[in-house]
Coordinates of C-alpha atoms and ligand atoms in Angstrom, one line a residue:
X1 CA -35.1 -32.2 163.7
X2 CA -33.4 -31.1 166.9
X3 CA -35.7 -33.2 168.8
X4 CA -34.7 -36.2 167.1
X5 CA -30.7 -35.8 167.4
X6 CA -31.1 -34.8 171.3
X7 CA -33.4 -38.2 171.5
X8 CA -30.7 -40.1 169.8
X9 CA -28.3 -38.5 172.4
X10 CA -30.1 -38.9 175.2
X11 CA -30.8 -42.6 174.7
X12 CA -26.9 -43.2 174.2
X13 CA -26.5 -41.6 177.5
X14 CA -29.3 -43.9 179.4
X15 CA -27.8 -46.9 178.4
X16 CA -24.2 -45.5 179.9
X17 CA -26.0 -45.1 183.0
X18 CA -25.8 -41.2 183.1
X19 CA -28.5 -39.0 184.6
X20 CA -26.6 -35.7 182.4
X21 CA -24.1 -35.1 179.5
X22 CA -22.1 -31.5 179.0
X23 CA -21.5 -30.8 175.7
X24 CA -18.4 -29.1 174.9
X25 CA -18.1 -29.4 171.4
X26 CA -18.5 -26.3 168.9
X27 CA -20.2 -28.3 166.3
X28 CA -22.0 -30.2 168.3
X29 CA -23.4 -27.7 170.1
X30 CA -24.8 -26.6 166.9
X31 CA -26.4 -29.6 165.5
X32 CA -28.1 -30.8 168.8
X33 CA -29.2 -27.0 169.7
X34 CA -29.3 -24.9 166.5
X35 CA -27.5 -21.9 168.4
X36 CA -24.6 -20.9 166.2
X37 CA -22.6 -19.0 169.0
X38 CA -19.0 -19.0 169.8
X39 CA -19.6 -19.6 173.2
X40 CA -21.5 -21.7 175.6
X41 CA -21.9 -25.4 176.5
X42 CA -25.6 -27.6 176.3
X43 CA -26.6 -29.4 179.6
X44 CA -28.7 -32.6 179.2
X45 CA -30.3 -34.3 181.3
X46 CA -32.8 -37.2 181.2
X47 CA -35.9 -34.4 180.6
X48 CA -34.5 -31.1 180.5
X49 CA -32.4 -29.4 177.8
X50 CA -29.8 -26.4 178.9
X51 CA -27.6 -24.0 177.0
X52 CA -25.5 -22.0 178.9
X53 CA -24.0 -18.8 177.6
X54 CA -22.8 -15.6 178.5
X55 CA -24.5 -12.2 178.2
X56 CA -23.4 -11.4 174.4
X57 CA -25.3 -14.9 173.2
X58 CA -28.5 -15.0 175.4
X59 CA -31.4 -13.6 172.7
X60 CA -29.7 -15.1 170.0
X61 CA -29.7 -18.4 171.8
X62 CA -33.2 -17.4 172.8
X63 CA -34.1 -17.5 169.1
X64 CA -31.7 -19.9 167.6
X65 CA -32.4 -22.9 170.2
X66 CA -36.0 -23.3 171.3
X67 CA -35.7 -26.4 172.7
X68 CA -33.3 -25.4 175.3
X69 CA -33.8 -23.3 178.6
X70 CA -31.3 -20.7 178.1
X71 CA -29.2 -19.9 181.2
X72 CA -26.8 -16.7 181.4
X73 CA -23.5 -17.2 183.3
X74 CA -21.2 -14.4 184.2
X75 CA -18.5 -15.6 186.5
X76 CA -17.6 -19.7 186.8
X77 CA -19.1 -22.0 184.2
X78 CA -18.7 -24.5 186.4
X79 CA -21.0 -22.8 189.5
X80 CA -23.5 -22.4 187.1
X81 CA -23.4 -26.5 186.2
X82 CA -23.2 -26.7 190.0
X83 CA -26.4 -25.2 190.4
X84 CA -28.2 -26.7 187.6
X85 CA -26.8 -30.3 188.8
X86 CA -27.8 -29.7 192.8
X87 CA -31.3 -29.0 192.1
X88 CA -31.6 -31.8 189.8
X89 CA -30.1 -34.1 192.9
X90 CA -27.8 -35.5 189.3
X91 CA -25.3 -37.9 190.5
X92 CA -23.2 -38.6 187.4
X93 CA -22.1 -36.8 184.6
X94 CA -20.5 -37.6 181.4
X95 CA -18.5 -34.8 179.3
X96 CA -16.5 -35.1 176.2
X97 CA -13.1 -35.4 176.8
X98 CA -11.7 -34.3 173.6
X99 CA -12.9 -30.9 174.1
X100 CA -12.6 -29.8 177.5
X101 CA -9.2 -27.8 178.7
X102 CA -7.6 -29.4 181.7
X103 CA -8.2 -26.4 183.9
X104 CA -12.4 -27.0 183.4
X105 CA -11.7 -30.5 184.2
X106 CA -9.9 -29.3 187.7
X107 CA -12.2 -27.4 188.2
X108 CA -15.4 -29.6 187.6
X109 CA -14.3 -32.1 189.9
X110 CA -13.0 -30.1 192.5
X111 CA -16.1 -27.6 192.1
X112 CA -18.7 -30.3 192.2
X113 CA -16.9 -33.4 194.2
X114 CA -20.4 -35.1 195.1
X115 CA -21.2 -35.8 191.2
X116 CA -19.2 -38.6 189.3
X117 CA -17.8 -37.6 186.2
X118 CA -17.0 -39.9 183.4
X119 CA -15.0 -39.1 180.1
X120 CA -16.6 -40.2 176.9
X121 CA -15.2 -39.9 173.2
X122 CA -17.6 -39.3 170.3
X123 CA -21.1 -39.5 171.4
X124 CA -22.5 -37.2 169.2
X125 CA -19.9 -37.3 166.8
X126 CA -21.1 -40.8 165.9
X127 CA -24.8 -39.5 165.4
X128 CA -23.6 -36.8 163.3
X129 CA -22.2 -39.8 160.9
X130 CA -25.3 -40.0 159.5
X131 CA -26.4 -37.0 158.0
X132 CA -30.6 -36.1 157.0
X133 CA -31.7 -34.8 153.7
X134 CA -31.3 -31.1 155.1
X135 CA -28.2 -31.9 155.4
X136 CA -27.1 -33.5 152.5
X137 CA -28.7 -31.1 150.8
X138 CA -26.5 -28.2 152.0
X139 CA -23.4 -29.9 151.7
X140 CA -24.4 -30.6 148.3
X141 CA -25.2 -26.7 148.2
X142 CA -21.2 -26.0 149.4
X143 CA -19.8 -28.6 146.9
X144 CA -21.2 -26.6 144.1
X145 CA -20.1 -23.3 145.0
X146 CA -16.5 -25.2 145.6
X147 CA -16.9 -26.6 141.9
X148 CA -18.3 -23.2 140.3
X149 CA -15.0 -21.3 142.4
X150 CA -12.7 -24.3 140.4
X151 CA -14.4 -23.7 137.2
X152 CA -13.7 -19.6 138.1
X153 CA -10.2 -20.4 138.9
X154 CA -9.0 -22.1 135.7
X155 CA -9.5 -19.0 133.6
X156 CA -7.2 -17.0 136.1
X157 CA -4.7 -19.2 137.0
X158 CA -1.3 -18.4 134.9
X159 CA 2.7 -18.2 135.4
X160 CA 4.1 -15.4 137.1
X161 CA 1.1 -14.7 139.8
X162 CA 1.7 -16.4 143.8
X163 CA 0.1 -19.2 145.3
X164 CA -1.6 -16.5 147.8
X165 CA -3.3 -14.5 144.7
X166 CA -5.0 -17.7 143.8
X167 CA -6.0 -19.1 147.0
X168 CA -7.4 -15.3 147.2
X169 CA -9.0 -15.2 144.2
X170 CA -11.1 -18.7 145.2
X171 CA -12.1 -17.3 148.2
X172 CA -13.7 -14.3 147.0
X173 CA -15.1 -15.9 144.5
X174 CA -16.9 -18.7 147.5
X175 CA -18.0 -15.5 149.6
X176 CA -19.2 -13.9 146.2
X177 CA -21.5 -17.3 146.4
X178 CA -22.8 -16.6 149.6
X179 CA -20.1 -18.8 151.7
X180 CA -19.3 -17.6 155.5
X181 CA -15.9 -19.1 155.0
X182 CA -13.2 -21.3 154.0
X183 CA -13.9 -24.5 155.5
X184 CA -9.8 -24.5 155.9
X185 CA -6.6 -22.8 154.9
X186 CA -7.0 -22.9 151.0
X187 CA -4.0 -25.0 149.5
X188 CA -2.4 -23.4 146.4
X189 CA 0.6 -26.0 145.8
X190 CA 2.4 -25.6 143.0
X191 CA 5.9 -27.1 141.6
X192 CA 7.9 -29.1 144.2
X193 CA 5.4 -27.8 147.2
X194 CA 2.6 -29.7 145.0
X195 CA 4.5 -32.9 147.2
X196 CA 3.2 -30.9 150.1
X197 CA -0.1 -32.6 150.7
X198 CA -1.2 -29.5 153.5
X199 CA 0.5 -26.5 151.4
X200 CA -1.0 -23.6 152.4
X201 CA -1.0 -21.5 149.7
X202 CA 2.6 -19.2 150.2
X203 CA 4.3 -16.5 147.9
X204 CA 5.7 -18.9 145.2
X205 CA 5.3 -17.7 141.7
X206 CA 3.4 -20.7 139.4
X207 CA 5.6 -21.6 137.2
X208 CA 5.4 -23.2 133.5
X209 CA 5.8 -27.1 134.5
X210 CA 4.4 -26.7 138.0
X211 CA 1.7 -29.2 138.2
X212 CA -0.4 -27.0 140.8
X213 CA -3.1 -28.6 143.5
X214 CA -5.7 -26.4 144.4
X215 CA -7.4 -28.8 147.8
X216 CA -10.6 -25.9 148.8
X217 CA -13.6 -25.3 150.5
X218 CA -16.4 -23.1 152.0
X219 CA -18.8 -23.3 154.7
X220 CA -22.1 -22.8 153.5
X221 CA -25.0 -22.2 155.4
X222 CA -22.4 -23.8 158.5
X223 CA -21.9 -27.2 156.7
X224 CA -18.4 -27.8 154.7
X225 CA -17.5 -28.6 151.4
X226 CA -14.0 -29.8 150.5
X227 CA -12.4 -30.7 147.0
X228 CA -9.2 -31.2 145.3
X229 CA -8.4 -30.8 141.5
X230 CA -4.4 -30.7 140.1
X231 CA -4.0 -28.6 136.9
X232 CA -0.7 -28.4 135.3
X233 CA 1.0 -25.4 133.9
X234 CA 1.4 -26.1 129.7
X235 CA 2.0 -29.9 128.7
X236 CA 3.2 -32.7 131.2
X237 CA 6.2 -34.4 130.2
X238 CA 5.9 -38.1 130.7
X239 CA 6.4 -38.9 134.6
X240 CA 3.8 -36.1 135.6
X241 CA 1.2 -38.0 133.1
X242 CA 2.1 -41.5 134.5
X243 CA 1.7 -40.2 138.1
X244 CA -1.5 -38.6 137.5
X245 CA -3.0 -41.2 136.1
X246 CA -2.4 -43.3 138.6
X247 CA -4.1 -40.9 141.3
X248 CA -7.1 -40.7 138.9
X249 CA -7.4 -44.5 138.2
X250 CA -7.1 -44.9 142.1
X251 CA -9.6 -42.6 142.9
X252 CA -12.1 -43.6 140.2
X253 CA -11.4 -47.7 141.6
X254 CA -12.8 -46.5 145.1
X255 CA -15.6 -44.7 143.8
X256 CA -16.9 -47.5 141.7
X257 CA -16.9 -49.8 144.2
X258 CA -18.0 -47.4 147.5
X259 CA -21.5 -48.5 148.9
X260 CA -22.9 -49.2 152.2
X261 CA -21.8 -52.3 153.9
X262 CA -18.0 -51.9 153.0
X263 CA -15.9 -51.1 155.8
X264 CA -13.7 -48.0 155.8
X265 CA -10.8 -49.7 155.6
X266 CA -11.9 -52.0 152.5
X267 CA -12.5 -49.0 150.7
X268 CA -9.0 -47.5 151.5
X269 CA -7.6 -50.5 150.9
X270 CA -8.6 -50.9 147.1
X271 CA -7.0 -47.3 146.5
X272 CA -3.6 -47.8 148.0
X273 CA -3.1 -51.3 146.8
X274 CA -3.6 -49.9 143.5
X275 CA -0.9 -47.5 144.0
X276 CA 1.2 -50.0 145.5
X277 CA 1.1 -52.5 142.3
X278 CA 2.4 -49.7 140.6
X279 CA 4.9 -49.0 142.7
X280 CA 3.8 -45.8 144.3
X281 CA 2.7 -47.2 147.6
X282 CA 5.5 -45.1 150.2
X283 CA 4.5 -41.9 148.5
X284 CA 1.0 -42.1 149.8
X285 CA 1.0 -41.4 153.6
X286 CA -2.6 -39.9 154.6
X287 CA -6.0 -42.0 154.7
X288 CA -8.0 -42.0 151.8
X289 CA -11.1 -40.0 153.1
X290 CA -12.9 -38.1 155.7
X291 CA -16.1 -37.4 157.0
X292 CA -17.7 -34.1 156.0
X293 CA -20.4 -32.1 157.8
X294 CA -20.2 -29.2 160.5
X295 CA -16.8 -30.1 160.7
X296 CA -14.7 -30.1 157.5
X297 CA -12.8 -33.2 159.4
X298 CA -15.2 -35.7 160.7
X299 CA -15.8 -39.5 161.8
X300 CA -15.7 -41.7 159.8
X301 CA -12.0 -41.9 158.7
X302 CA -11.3 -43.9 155.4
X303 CA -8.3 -45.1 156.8
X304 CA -6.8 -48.8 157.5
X305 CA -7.1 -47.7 160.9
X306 CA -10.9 -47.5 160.9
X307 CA -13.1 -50.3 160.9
X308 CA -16.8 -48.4 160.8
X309 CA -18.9 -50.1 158.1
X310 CA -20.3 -47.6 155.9
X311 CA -23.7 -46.5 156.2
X312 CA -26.2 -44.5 153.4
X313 CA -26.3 -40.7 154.3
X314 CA -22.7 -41.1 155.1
X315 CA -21.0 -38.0 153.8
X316 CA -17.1 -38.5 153.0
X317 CA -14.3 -37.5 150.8
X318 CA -12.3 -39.8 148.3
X319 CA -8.7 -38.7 148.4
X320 CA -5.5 -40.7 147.1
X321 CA -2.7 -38.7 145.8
X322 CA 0.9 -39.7 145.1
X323 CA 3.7 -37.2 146.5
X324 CA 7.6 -37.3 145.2
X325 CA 9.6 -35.5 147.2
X326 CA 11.2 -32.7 145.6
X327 CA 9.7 -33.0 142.7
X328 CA 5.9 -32.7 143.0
X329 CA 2.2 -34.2 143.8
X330 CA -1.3 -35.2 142.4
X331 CA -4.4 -35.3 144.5
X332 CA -7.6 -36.1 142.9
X333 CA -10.6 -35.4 145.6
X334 CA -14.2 -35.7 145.8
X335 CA -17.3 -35.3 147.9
X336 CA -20.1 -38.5 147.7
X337 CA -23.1 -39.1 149.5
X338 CA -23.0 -43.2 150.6
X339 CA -25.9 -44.7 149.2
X340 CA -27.3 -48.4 149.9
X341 CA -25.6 -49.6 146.0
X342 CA -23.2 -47.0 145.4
X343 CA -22.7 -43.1 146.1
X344 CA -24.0 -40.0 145.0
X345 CA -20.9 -38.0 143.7
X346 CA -21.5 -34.1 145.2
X347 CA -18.1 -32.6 143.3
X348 CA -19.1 -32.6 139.4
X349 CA -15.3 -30.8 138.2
X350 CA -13.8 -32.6 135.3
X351 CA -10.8 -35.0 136.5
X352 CA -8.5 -35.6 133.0
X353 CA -5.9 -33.6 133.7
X354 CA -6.5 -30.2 132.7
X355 CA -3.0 -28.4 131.0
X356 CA -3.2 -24.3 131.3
Ligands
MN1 MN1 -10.2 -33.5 152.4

Protein backbone atom coordinates (compact mmCIF):
# COMPACT_ATOMS: atom_id res chain seq x y z
CA UNK A 1 0.00 0.00 0.00
CA UNK A 2 2.79 2.28 0.93
CA UNK A 3 4.65 1.15 -2.01
CA UNK A 4 2.08 2.21 -4.26
CA UNK A 5 1.44 5.92 -2.92
CA UNK A 6 5.41 6.47 -2.77
CA UNK A 7 5.40 5.14 -6.62
CA UNK A 8 2.65 7.56 -7.47
CA UNK A 9 4.89 10.23 -5.72
CA UNK A 10 7.87 9.49 -7.12
CA UNK A 11 6.68 9.41 -10.74
CA UNK A 12 5.08 12.98 -10.21
CA UNK A 13 8.43 14.08 -9.08
CA UNK A 14 10.41 12.49 -12.33
CA UNK A 15 8.32 14.21 -14.59
CA UNK A 16 9.13 17.67 -12.60
CA UNK A 17 12.60 16.91 -13.25
CA UNK A 18 13.60 16.33 -9.55
CA UNK A 19 16.23 13.83 -8.38
CA UNK A 20 14.48 14.26 -4.36
CA UNK A 21 11.29 15.57 -2.65
CA UNK A 22 11.16 16.59 1.33
CA UNK A 23 8.05 15.99 2.72
CA UNK A 24 6.90 18.32 5.33
CA UNK A 25 3.56 17.57 5.75
CA UNK A 26 1.99 15.82 8.99
CA UNK A 27 -0.43 13.86 7.11
CA UNK A 28 1.42 13.17 4.45
CA UNK A 29 4.04 11.92 6.22
CA UNK A 30 1.72 9.39 7.38
CA UNK A 31 0.09 8.08 4.37
CA UNK A 32 3.30 7.74 2.25
CA UNK A 33 5.36 6.27 5.37
CA UNK A 34 2.91 4.75 7.96
CA UNK A 35 4.92 6.41 10.95
CA UNK A 36 2.37 8.18 13.04
CA UNK A 37 4.98 10.55 14.88
CA UNK A 38 4.75 14.16 15.65
CA UNK A 39 7.92 14.71 14.33
CA UNK A 40 10.15 14.12 11.39
CA UNK A 41 10.21 14.75 7.67
CA UNK A 42 10.48 11.70 4.67
CA UNK A 43 13.36 12.20 2.06
CA UNK A 44 12.72 10.71 -1.47
CA UNK A 45 14.67 10.23 -3.78
CA UNK A 46 14.53 8.45 -7.19
CA UNK A 47 15.48 4.87 -5.30
CA UNK A 48 15.79 5.42 -1.75
CA UNK A 49 13.15 6.18 0.89
CA UNK A 50 14.21 8.34 4.28
CA UNK A 51 12.44 9.35 7.43
CA UNK A 52 14.25 11.48 9.50
CA UNK A 53 13.38 11.86 13.19
CA UNK A 54 14.72 12.57 16.39
CA UNK A 55 15.70 10.23 19.19
CA UNK A 56 12.04 9.95 20.89
CA UNK A 57 10.53 8.48 17.31
CA UNK A 58 13.40 6.19 16.00
CA UNK A 59 11.93 2.45 17.05
CA UNK A 60 8.63 3.54 16.51
CA UNK A 61 9.54 4.70 13.09
CA UNK A 62 11.55 1.55 12.97
CA UNK A 63 8.30 -0.42 13.22
CA UNK A 64 5.67 1.84 11.86
CA UNK A 65 7.57 2.63 8.35
CA UNK A 66 9.43 -0.31 6.88
CA UNK A 67 9.95 0.98 3.74
CA UNK A 68 12.00 3.84 4.89
CA UNK A 69 15.71 3.94 6.20
CA UNK A 70 15.25 5.58 9.34
CA UNK A 71 17.81 8.32 10.18
CA UNK A 72 18.17 9.95 13.80
CA UNK A 73 19.00 13.74 13.80
CA UNK A 74 19.87 15.54 16.90
CA UNK A 75 21.09 19.05 16.08
CA UNK A 76 20.21 20.77 12.43
CA UNK A 77 17.51 19.06 10.27
CA UNK A 78 18.93 20.65 7.66
CA UNK A 79 22.78 19.11 8.09
CA UNK A 80 21.31 15.89 8.26
CA UNK A 81 19.43 16.55 4.50
CA UNK A 82 22.83 17.99 3.73
CA UNK A 83 24.47 14.84 4.30
CA UNK A 84 21.92 12.61 2.81
CA UNK A 85 21.86 14.96 -0.44
CA UNK A 86 25.96 15.08 -0.80
CA UNK A 87 26.39 11.48 -0.90
CA UNK A 88 23.62 11.10 -3.23
CA UNK A 89 25.57 13.87 -5.56
CA UNK A 90 21.31 15.19 -5.75
CA UNK A 91 21.17 18.39 -7.55
CA UNK A 92 17.61 19.61 -7.14
CA UNK A 93 15.14 19.39 -4.63
CA UNK A 94 11.54 20.01 -4.43
CA UNK A 95 9.74 20.70 -0.83
CA UNK A 96 6.23 21.65 -0.11
CA UNK A 97 5.82 25.06 0.42
CA UNK A 98 2.77 25.20 2.38
CA UNK A 99 4.37 23.57 5.23
CA UNK A 100 7.77 24.62 5.74
CA UNK A 101 8.52 27.75 8.33
CA UNK A 102 10.50 30.48 6.66
CA UNK A 103 13.48 29.98 8.98
CA UNK A 104 13.84 26.10 7.41
CA UNK A 105 13.62 27.62 4.11
CA UNK A 106 16.69 30.11 5.09
CA UNK A 107 18.24 27.81 6.25
CA UNK A 108 17.97 25.07 3.45
CA UNK A 109 19.19 27.33 0.94
CA UNK A 110 21.77 28.93 2.75
CA UNK A 111 22.81 25.42 4.34
CA UNK A 112 22.89 23.49 1.09
CA UNK A 113 23.58 26.44 -1.68
CA UNK A 114 24.98 23.78 -4.41
CA UNK A 115 21.35 22.05 -4.57
CA UNK A 116 18.35 23.89 -6.36
CA UNK A 117 15.32 24.00 -4.56
CA UNK A 118 11.92 24.38 -6.06
CA UNK A 119 8.50 25.02 -4.18
CA UNK A 120 5.69 22.83 -5.09
CA UNK A 121 1.92 22.92 -3.80
CA UNK A 122 -0.04 19.68 -3.37
CA UNK A 123 1.81 16.79 -4.64
CA UNK A 124 0.73 14.35 -2.44
CA UNK A 125 -2.20 16.05 -1.44
CA UNK A 126 -3.60 15.42 -4.96
CA UNK A 127 -2.80 11.58 -4.59
CA UNK A 128 -4.49 11.44 -1.35
CA UNK A 129 -7.74 12.66 -3.40
CA UNK A 130 -8.36 9.32 -4.16
CA UNK A 131 -8.79 7.32 -1.34
CA UNK A 132 -8.35 2.88 -1.40
CA UNK A 133 -10.89 0.56 0.14
CA UNK A 134 -8.75 0.63 3.47
CA UNK A 135 -9.46 3.81 3.49
CA UNK A 136 -12.91 4.27 2.81
CA UNK A 137 -13.51 1.80 4.96
CA UNK A 138 -12.17 3.58 8.04
CA UNK A 139 -13.72 6.77 7.26
CA UNK A 140 -16.79 4.93 6.99
CA UNK A 141 -15.73 3.38 10.47
CA UNK A 142 -15.47 7.35 11.93
CA UNK A 143 -18.81 8.31 10.32
CA UNK A 144 -20.64 5.83 12.33
CA UNK A 145 -19.23 6.49 15.63
CA UNK A 146 -20.05 10.33 14.62
CA UNK A 147 -23.73 9.12 13.84
CA UNK A 148 -24.01 6.71 17.01
CA UNK A 149 -22.47 10.04 19.22
CA UNK A 150 -25.66 12.13 17.35
CA UNK A 151 -28.09 9.43 18.08
CA UNK A 152 -26.46 9.53 21.97
CA UNK A 153 -26.76 13.21 21.93
CA UNK A 154 -30.49 13.76 21.22
CA UNK A 155 -31.59 11.99 24.42
CA UNK A 156 -29.34 14.47 26.50
CA UNK A 157 -29.65 17.53 24.90
CA UNK A 158 -32.28 19.88 26.92
CA UNK A 159 -32.77 23.77 28.04
CA UNK A 160 -30.90 25.00 30.82
CA UNK A 161 -27.44 22.86 30.17
CA UNK A 162 -24.19 24.99 28.02
CA UNK A 163 -23.11 24.53 24.72
CA UNK A 164 -19.65 23.14 26.35
CA UNK A 165 -21.62 20.22 28.33
CA UNK A 166 -22.89 19.04 25.07
CA UNK A 167 -19.88 19.34 22.94
CA UNK A 168 -18.49 17.34 26.11
CA UNK A 169 -20.85 14.94 26.35
CA UNK A 170 -20.25 13.95 22.28
CA UNK A 171 -16.85 13.71 22.84
CA UNK A 172 -16.78 11.25 25.41
CA UNK A 173 -19.24 9.49 24.00
CA UNK A 174 -16.59 9.28 20.34
CA UNK A 175 -13.60 8.28 22.75
CA UNK A 176 -16.05 5.79 24.51
CA UNK A 177 -16.13 4.34 20.64
CA UNK A 178 -12.65 4.01 20.44
CA UNK A 179 -11.82 7.62 18.74
CA UNK A 180 -8.22 9.27 19.42
CA UNK A 181 -9.89 12.57 18.95
CA UNK A 182 -12.09 15.16 17.75
CA UNK A 183 -11.26 15.64 14.19
CA UNK A 184 -11.89 19.58 15.21
CA UNK A 185 -13.23 21.95 17.87
CA UNK A 186 -16.82 20.36 18.33
CA UNK A 187 -19.55 23.14 17.35
CA UNK A 188 -22.45 23.41 19.83
CA UNK A 189 -24.40 26.54 18.26
CA UNK A 190 -27.40 27.30 19.61
CA UNK A 191 -29.93 30.34 19.39
CA UNK A 192 -28.55 33.43 17.55
CA UNK A 193 -24.75 31.78 17.55
CA UNK A 194 -26.51 28.86 15.45
CA UNK A 195 -25.76 31.93 12.52
CA UNK A 196 -22.20 31.19 13.56
CA UNK A 197 -21.19 28.65 10.95
CA UNK A 198 -17.59 27.90 13.13
CA UNK A 199 -19.21 28.27 16.86
CA UNK A 200 -17.17 26.53 19.00
CA UNK A 201 -19.25 25.33 21.48
CA UNK A 202 -19.17 28.35 24.47
CA UNK A 203 -21.06 28.72 27.94
CA UNK A 204 -24.52 29.71 26.48
CA UNK A 205 -27.40 27.99 28.15
CA UNK A 206 -29.84 26.07 25.11
CA UNK A 207 -32.63 27.64 25.23
CA UNK A 208 -36.51 26.67 24.30
CA UNK A 209 -36.57 28.14 20.62
CA UNK A 210 -32.86 27.78 19.98
CA UNK A 211 -32.54 25.86 16.82
CA UNK A 212 -29.08 24.22 17.99
CA UNK A 213 -26.29 22.90 15.25
CA UNK A 214 -24.17 20.35 16.50
CA UNK A 215 -21.20 20.25 13.23
CA UNK A 216 -18.76 17.00 14.92
CA UNK A 217 -16.26 14.54 14.41
CA UNK A 218 -13.55 11.96 15.55
CA UNK A 219 -10.46 10.61 14.24
CA UNK A 220 -10.63 7.12 14.06
CA UNK A 221 -7.95 4.81 13.58
CA UNK A 222 -6.09 8.56 12.13
CA UNK A 223 -8.71 9.14 9.36
CA UNK A 224 -11.65 11.89 10.11
CA UNK A 225 -15.20 11.85 10.11
CA UNK A 226 -17.22 15.12 10.05
CA UNK A 227 -21.06 15.70 10.23
CA UNK A 228 -23.60 18.29 10.85
CA UNK A 229 -27.27 17.82 12.14
CA UNK A 230 -29.59 21.11 13.51
CA UNK A 231 -32.19 19.99 16.14
CA UNK A 232 -34.53 22.60 17.48
CA UNK A 233 -35.52 23.11 21.07
CA UNK A 234 -39.71 22.36 21.21
CA UNK A 235 -41.73 23.35 17.96
CA UNK A 236 -40.39 25.81 15.14
CA UNK A 237 -42.44 28.66 14.48
CA UNK A 238 -42.80 29.29 10.77
CA UNK A 239 -39.50 31.07 9.48
CA UNK A 240 -37.26 28.41 11.28
CA UNK A 241 -39.39 25.59 9.21
CA UNK A 242 -39.10 27.61 5.90
CA UNK A 243 -35.31 28.02 6.46
CA UNK A 244 -34.67 24.58 7.21
CA UNK A 245 -36.20 23.24 4.62
CA UNK A 246 -34.54 24.95 2.34
CA UNK A 247 -31.01 23.76 3.68
CA UNK A 248 -32.50 20.22 3.53
CA UNK A 249 -33.91 20.48 -0.08
CA UNK A 250 -30.46 22.03 -1.04
CA UNK A 251 -28.55 19.48 0.38
CA UNK A 252 -30.64 16.55 -0.81
CA UNK A 253 -30.56 18.42 -4.69
CA UNK A 254 -26.59 17.93 -4.60
CA UNK A 255 -26.63 14.58 -3.33
CA UNK A 256 -28.96 13.25 -6.00
CA UNK A 257 -27.13 14.46 -8.60
CA UNK A 258 -23.20 14.01 -7.20
CA UNK A 259 -21.32 11.42 -9.35
CA UNK A 260 -18.04 11.17 -10.97
CA UNK A 261 -17.42 13.37 -13.99
CA UNK A 262 -19.21 16.59 -12.39
CA UNK A 263 -16.85 19.19 -11.57
CA UNK A 264 -16.65 20.61 -8.06
CA UNK A 265 -18.00 23.66 -8.90
CA UNK A 266 -21.17 22.09 -10.84
CA UNK A 267 -21.99 20.45 -7.80
CA UNK A 268 -21.81 23.61 -5.64
CA UNK A 269 -23.42 25.33 -7.98
CA UNK A 270 -26.81 23.31 -7.96
CA UNK A 271 -26.96 23.87 -4.06
CA UNK A 272 -26.49 27.61 -3.88
CA UNK A 273 -28.61 28.43 -6.86
CA UNK A 274 -31.23 26.74 -5.13
CA UNK A 275 -30.89 28.87 -2.18
CA UNK A 276 -30.65 31.81 -4.26
CA UNK A 277 -34.15 31.23 -6.15
CA UNK A 278 -35.43 31.41 -2.88
CA UNK A 279 -33.92 34.22 -1.85
CA UNK A 280 -31.37 32.99 0.62
CA UNK A 281 -28.34 33.22 -1.58
CA UNK A 282 -26.09 36.26 0.63
CA UNK A 283 -26.68 34.13 3.74
CA UNK A 284 -24.63 31.33 2.38
CA UNK A 285 -20.96 32.33 2.39
CA UNK A 286 -18.73 28.99 2.71
CA UNK A 287 -18.21 26.28 -0.17
CA UNK A 288 -20.44 23.55 -0.20
CA UNK A 289 -17.96 20.67 0.72
CA UNK A 290 -14.58 19.35 1.53
CA UNK A 291 -12.38 16.62 1.13
CA UNK A 292 -12.12 14.24 4.05
CA UNK A 293 -9.29 11.79 4.92
CA UNK A 294 -6.13 12.27 7.25
CA UNK A 295 -7.00 15.67 7.28
CA UNK A 296 -10.54 16.65 8.40
CA UNK A 297 -9.99 19.61 5.55
CA UNK A 298 -8.72 18.27 2.31
CA UNK A 299 -8.51 18.76 -1.57
CA UNK A 300 -10.94 18.70 -3.29
CA UNK A 301 -12.96 21.90 -2.37
CA UNK A 302 -16.73 21.90 -3.49
CA UNK A 303 -16.44 25.45 -4.10
CA UNK A 304 -17.07 27.71 -7.35
CA UNK A 305 -13.52 28.32 -6.90
CA UNK A 306 -12.48 24.72 -7.78
CA UNK A 307 -12.62 23.20 -11.03
CA UNK A 308 -11.32 19.38 -10.15
CA UNK A 309 -13.73 16.93 -11.82
CA UNK A 310 -14.81 14.45 -9.43
CA UNK A 311 -13.43 11.15 -9.28
CA UNK A 312 -14.90 7.56 -7.63
CA UNK A 313 -13.15 6.97 -4.22
CA UNK A 314 -13.40 10.62 -3.73
CA UNK A 315 -14.27 11.22 -0.10
CA UNK A 316 -16.15 14.74 0.53
CA UNK A 317 -18.74 16.42 2.57
CA UNK A 318 -22.08 18.04 1.43
CA UNK A 319 -22.63 21.15 3.35
CA UNK A 320 -25.22 24.20 2.52
CA UNK A 321 -26.62 25.99 5.40
CA UNK A 322 -28.41 29.38 5.46
CA UNK A 323 -27.23 31.83 8.34
CA UNK A 324 -29.43 35.08 9.47
CA UNK A 325 -27.65 37.22 11.39
CA UNK A 326 -28.91 37.66 14.68
CA UNK A 327 -31.33 35.44 14.60
CA UNK A 328 -29.99 31.92 13.82
CA UNK A 329 -28.65 29.08 11.25
CA UNK A 330 -29.34 25.59 9.61
CA UNK A 331 -26.60 23.32 8.39
CA UNK A 332 -27.42 20.01 7.03
CA UNK A 333 -24.00 17.87 6.47
CA UNK A 334 -22.97 14.64 5.16
CA UNK A 335 -20.08 12.36 4.36
CA UNK A 336 -20.39 10.32 0.70
CA UNK A 337 -18.04 8.21 -1.03
CA UNK A 338 -18.06 9.44 -4.99
CA UNK A 339 -18.97 6.61 -7.01
CA UNK A 340 -18.87 6.22 -10.99
CA UNK A 341 -23.26 6.91 -10.95
CA UNK A 342 -23.77 8.48 -7.81
CA UNK A 343 -22.33 8.36 -4.10
CA UNK A 344 -22.27 6.17 -1.25
CA UNK A 345 -23.78 8.27 1.67
CA UNK A 346 -21.23 7.34 4.94
CA UNK A 347 -23.56 9.63 7.55
CA UNK A 348 -26.94 7.56 7.94
CA UNK A 349 -28.58 10.32 10.88
CA UNK A 350 -32.17 11.24 10.11
CA UNK A 351 -32.40 14.80 8.41
CA UNK A 352 -36.35 16.09 9.04
CA UNK A 353 -35.92 18.30 11.50
CA UNK A 354 -35.84 16.78 14.74
CA UNK A 355 -37.95 19.13 17.65
CA UNK A 356 -36.62 18.23 21.42
MN1 LIG B 1 -17.32 19.98 7.21
Amino acid sequence: MFKVRIEKLRKKITQLGLDAFLVMAPENRRYLSGFTGSSGVLLITKNQNFLLTDFRYIDQAKIEAPDFQVIRYDGSLVETIKNILERLFIETLGFEEDFITYKQYRELREGIPKIKIFPEAGLVEKIRMIKDQEEIATIARAAKVADEAFNYILGKIRPGLTEIEIALELEFFMRSQGASSTSFSTIVASGARSALPHGVASEKLIEKGDFVTLDFGCIYQGYCSDMTRTVVIGEPDRKQREVYQVVLEAQILALENIKAGMSCQEIDALSRTYIAEKGYGQYFGHGLGHGVGLAVHEHPSLSPRDNTELVPNMVVTVEPGIYLPGWGGVRIEDLVVVEEAGLKNLTDSPKDLIVI
